[in-house]
Structure formats: structure tokens, C-alpha cells
PDB file of C-alpha atoms in Angstrom:
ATOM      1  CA  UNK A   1      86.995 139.789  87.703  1.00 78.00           C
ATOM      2  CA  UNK A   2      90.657 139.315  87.633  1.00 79.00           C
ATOM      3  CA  UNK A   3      90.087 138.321  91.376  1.00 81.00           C
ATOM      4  CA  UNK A   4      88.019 135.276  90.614  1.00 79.00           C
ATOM      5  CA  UNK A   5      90.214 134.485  87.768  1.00 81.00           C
ATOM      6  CA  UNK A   6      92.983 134.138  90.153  1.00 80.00           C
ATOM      7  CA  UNK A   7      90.554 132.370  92.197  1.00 82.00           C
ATOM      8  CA  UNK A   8      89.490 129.510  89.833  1.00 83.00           C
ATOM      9  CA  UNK A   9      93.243 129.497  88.631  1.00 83.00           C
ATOM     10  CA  UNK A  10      94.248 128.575  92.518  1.00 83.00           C
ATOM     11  CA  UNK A  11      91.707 126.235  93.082  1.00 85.00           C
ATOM     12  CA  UNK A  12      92.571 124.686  89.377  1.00 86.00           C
ATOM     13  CA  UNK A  13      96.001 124.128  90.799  1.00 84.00           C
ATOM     14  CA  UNK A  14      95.176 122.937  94.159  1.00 87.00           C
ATOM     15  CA  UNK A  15      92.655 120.248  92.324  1.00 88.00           C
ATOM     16  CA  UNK A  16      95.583 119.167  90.280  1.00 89.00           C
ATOM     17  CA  UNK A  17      97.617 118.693  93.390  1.00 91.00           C
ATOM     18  CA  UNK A  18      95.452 116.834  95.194  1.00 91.00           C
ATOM     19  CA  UNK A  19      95.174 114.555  92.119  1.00 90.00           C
ATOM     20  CA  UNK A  20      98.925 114.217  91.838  1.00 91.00           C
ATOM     21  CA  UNK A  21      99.215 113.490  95.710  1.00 91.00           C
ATOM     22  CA  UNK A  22      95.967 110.750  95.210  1.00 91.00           C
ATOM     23  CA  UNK A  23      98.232 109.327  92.064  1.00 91.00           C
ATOM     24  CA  UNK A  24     101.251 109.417  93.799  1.00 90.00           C
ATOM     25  CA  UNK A  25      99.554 107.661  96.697  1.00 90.00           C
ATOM     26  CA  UNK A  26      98.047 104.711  94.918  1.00 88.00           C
ATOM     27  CA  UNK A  27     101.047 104.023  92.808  1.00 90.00           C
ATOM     28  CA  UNK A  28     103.201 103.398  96.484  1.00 90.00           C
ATOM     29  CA  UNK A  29     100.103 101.665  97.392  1.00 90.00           C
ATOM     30  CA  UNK A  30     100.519  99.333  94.219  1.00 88.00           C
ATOM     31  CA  UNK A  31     104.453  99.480  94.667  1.00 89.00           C
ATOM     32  CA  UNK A  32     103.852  98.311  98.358  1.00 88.00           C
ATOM     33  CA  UNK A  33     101.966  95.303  97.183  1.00 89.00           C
ATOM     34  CA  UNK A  34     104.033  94.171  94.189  1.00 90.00           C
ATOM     35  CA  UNK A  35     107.070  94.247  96.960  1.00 91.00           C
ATOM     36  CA  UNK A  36     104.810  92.379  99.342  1.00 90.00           C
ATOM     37  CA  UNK A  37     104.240  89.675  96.718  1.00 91.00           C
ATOM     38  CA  UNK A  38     107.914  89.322  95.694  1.00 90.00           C
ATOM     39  CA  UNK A  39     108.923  88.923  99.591  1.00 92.00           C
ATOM     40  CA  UNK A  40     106.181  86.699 100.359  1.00 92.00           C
ATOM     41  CA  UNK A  41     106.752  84.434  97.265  1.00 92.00           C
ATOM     42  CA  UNK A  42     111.386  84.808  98.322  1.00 93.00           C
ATOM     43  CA  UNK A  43     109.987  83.760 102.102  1.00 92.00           C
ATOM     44  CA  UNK A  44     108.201  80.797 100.541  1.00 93.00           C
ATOM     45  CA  UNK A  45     111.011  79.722  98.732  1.00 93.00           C
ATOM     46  CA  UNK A  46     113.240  80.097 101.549  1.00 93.00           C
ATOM     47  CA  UNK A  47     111.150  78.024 103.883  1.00 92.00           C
ATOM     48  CA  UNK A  48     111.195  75.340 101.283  1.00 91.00           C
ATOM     49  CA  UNK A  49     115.142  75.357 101.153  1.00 90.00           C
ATOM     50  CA  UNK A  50     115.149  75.001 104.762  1.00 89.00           C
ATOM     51  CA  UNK A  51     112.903  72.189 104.925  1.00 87.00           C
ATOM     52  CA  UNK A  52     115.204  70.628 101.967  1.00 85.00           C
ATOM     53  CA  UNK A  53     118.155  71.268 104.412  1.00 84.00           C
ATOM     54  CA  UNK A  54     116.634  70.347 107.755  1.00 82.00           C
ATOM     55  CA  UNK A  55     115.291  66.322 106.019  1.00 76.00           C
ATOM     56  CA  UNK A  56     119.168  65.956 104.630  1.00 69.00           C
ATOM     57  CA  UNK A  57     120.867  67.012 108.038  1.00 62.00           C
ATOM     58  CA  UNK A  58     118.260  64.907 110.039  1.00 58.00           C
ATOM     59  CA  UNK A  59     120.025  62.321 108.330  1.00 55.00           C
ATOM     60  CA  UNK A  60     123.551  63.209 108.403  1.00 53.00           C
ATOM     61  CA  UNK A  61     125.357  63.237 112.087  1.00 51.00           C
ATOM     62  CA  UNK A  62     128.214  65.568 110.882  1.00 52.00           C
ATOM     63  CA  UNK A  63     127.423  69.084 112.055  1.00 52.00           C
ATOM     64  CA  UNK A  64     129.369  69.967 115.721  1.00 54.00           C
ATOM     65  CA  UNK A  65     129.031  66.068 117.106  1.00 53.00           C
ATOM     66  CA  UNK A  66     130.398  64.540 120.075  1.00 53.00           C
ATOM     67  CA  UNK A  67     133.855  62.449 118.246  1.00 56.00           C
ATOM     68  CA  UNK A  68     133.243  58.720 118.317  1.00 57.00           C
ATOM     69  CA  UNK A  69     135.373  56.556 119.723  1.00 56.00           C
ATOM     70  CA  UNK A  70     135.458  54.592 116.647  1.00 55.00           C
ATOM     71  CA  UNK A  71     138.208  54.864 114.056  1.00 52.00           C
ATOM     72  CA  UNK A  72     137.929  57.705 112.326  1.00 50.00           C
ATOM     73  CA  UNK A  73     139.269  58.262 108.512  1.00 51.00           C
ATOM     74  CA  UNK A  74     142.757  59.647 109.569  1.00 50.00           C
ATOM     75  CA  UNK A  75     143.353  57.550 112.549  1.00 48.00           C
ATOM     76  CA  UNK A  76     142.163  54.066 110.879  1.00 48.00           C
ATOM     77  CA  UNK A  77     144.536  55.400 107.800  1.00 50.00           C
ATOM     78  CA  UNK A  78     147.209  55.436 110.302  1.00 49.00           C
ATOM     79  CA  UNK A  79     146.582  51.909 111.271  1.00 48.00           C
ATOM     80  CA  UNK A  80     146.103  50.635 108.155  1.00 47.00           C
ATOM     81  CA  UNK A  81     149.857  52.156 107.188  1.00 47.00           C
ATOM     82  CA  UNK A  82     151.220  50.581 109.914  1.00 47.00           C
ATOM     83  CA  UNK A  83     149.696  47.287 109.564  1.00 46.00           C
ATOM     84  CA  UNK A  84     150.305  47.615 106.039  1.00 44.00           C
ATOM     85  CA  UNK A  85     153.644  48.005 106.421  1.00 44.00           C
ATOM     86  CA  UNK A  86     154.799  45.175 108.682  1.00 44.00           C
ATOM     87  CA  UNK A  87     152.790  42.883 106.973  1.00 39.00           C
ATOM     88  CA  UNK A  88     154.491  43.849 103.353  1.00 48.00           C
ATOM     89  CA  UNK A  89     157.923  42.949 105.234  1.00 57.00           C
ATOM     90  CA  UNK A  90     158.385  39.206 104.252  1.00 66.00           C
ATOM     91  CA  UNK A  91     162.128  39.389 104.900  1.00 80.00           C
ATOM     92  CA  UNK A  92     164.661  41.902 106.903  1.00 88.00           C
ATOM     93  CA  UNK A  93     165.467  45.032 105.448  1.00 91.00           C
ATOM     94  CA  UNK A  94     169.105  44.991 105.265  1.00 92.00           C
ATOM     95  CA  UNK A  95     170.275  48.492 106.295  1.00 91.00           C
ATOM     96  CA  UNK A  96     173.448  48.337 104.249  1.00 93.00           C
ATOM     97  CA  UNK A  97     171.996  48.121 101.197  1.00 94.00           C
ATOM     98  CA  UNK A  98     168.141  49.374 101.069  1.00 93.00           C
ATOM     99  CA  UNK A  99     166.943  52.151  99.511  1.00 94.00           C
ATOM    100  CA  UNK A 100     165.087  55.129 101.088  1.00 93.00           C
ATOM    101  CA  UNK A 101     161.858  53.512  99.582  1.00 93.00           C
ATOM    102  CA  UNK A 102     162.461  50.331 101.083  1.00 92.00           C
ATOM    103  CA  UNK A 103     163.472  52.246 104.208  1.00 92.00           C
ATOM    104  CA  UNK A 104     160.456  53.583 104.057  1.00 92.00           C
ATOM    105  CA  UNK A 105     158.148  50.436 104.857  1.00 92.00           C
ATOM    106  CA  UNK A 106     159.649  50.367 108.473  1.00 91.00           C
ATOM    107  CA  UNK A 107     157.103  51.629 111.267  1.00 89.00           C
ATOM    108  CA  UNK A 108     158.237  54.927 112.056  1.00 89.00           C
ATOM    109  CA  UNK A 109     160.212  55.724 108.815  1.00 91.00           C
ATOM    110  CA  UNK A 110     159.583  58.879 106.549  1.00 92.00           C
ATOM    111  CA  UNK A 111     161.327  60.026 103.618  1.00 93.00           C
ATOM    112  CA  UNK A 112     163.389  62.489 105.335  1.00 94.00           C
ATOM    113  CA  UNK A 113     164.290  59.183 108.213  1.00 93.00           C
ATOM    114  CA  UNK A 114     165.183  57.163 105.395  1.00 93.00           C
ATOM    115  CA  UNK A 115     167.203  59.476 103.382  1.00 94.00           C
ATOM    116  CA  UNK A 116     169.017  60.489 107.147  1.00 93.00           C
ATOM    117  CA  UNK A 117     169.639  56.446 107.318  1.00 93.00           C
ATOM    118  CA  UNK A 118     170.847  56.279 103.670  1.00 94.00           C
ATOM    119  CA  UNK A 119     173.161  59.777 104.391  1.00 94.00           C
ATOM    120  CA  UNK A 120     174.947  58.415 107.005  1.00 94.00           C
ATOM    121  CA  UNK A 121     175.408  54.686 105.549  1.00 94.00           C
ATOM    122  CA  UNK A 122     177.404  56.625 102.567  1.00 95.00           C
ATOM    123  CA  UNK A 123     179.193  59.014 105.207  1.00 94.00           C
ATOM    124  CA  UNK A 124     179.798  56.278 107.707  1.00 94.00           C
ATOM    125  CA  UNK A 125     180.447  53.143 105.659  1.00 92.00           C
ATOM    126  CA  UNK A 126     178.159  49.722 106.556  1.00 93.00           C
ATOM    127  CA  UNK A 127     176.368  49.358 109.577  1.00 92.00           C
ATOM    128  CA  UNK A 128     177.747  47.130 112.170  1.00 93.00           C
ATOM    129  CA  UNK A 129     174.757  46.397 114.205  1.00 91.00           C
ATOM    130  CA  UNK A 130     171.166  47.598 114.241  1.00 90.00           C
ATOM    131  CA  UNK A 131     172.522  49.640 117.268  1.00 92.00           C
ATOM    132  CA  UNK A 132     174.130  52.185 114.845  1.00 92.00           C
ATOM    133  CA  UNK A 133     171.031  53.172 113.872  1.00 92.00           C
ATOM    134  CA  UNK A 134     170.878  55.239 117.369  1.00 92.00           C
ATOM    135  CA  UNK A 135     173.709  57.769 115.929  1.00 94.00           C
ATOM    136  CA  UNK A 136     171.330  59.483 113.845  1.00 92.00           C
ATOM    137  CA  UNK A 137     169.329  61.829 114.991  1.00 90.00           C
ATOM    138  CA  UNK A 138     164.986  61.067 115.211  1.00 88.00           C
ATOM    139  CA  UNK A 139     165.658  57.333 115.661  1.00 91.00           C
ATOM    140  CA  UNK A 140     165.609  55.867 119.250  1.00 91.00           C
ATOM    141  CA  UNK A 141     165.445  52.743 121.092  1.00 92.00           C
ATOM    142  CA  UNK A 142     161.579  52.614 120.778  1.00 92.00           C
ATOM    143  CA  UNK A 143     161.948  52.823 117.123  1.00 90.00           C
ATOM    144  CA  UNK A 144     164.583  49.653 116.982  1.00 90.00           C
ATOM    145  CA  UNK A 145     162.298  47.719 119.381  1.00 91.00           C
ATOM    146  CA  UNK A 146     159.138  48.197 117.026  1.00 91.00           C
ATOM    147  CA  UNK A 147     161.475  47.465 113.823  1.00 90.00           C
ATOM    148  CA  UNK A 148     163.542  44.764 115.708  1.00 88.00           C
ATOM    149  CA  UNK A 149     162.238  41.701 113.400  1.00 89.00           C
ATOM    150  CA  UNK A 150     162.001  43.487 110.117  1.00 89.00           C
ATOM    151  CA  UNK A 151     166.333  45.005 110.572  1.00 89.00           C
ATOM    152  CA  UNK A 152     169.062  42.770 109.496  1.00 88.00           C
ATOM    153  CA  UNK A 153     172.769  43.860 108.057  1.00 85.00           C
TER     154      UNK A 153
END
């Protein structure tokens, strides 16, 4: 008798196993398909951004073009400066007595050019010709040609 105790006691236990395993089995069955759902509903979501983002770049020419050969922002600034700048010259700069900002609206001229122009008009004394301009260093003949009309003394 204590056998088939021990008998119906195992088999007890072996039910409640297979129960537990069948339990166990459904619930990753269920946790499978909640995890499907939340994928499938993030892959719908993602297909719609890149549909969003495929219509606005259709549109836009921007992403790893060929460069035009038109004017582009920085180079048309550049122009702009320049053209700016000899236009704003109504009368000749007179190197003896401008400042570094007037210095400044001459093609070619930064702030550290002008200050250089305005350093060695106090170390120097006046300029005697436009010429002079050549002993400091950065300014050339190219720069006296392009700035030939807008120098006086």
C-alpha cells in the first residue's frame, strides 16, 4: 500500500509538471505574440518615417551632390564684399590719416592688414607714395594694382 501511495504521489507530481511546463509554454506563446505586435506596430511606424523622409529629400538636392557651378553662399558672400567694398569708396582713402576701419574697405584688407598699415604709419611717420605700402609685410604689388584708384596721401 505504501507502494501505490508513492505511486499516485509520483504521478501527482509528474501531472503537476506537465501542467507547469503547458503554463509555462503558453505564457511564452502569449509573450511571443505581444512582442510580435509591439515590433510589427515600431516597423509600421518606422516605414511611415521613412516615407516622411524619402517625399522631403525628393525635394531637397542637398545630400552628397555634384557642386554647382553657380555661386554658392560663401563664394557669392565673397563677391558681394568685394563689390561692396569698392563701390562704398566714393573718394581715396588717404593712407596718412585713415583708420583701420576705413582701411578696412580696401579689397584685400583685414583687420590685422589695416592695423599692420596703421603700425607702421605711427612707427614710420606719413607715407610718401602708395609705394610704401610694399614695406610691410602681406601687401604686394597685386594688392596696390587692385586698390590703385581708391589710395591717395
Amino acid at each position: 500500500m505504501a507502494m501505490l501511495h508513492k505511486m499516485i504521489a509520483l504521478r501527482q507530481l509528474s501531472l503537476y509538471w506537465i501542467q507547469i511546463s503547458i503554463l509555462c509554454l503558453f505564457s511564452s506563446i502569449l509573450h511571443a505574440q505581444q512582442f510580435d505586435q509591439s515590433y510589427q506596430s515600431w516597423k509600421t511606424q518606422q516605414q511611415a518615417h521613412d516615407q516622411r523622409l524619402k517625399a522631403s529629400s525628393s525635394t531637397a538636392d542637398y545630400y552628397l551632390g555634384k557642386p554647382s557651378l553657380q555661386n554658392t553662399s560663401a563664394t557669392s558672400k565673397k563677391s558681394s564684399s568685394k563689390n561692396n567694398s569698392s563701390k562704398n569708396l566714393g573718394s581715396k582713402i588717404n593712407l596718412n590719416t585713415a583708420s583701420t576701419q576705413e582701411l578696412q574697405q580696401l579689397n584685400g584688407i583685414g583687420e590685422k592688414k589695416a592695423q599692420a598699415i596703421v603700425d607702421y604709419r605711427n612707427q614710420n611717420g606719413q607715407f610718401r607714395s602708395v609705394n610704401d605700402l610694399l614695406n610691410i609685410k602681406g601687401i604686394g604689388p597685386k594688392f596696390i594694382e587692385k586698390n590703385k584708384s581708391n589710395l591717395g596721401l
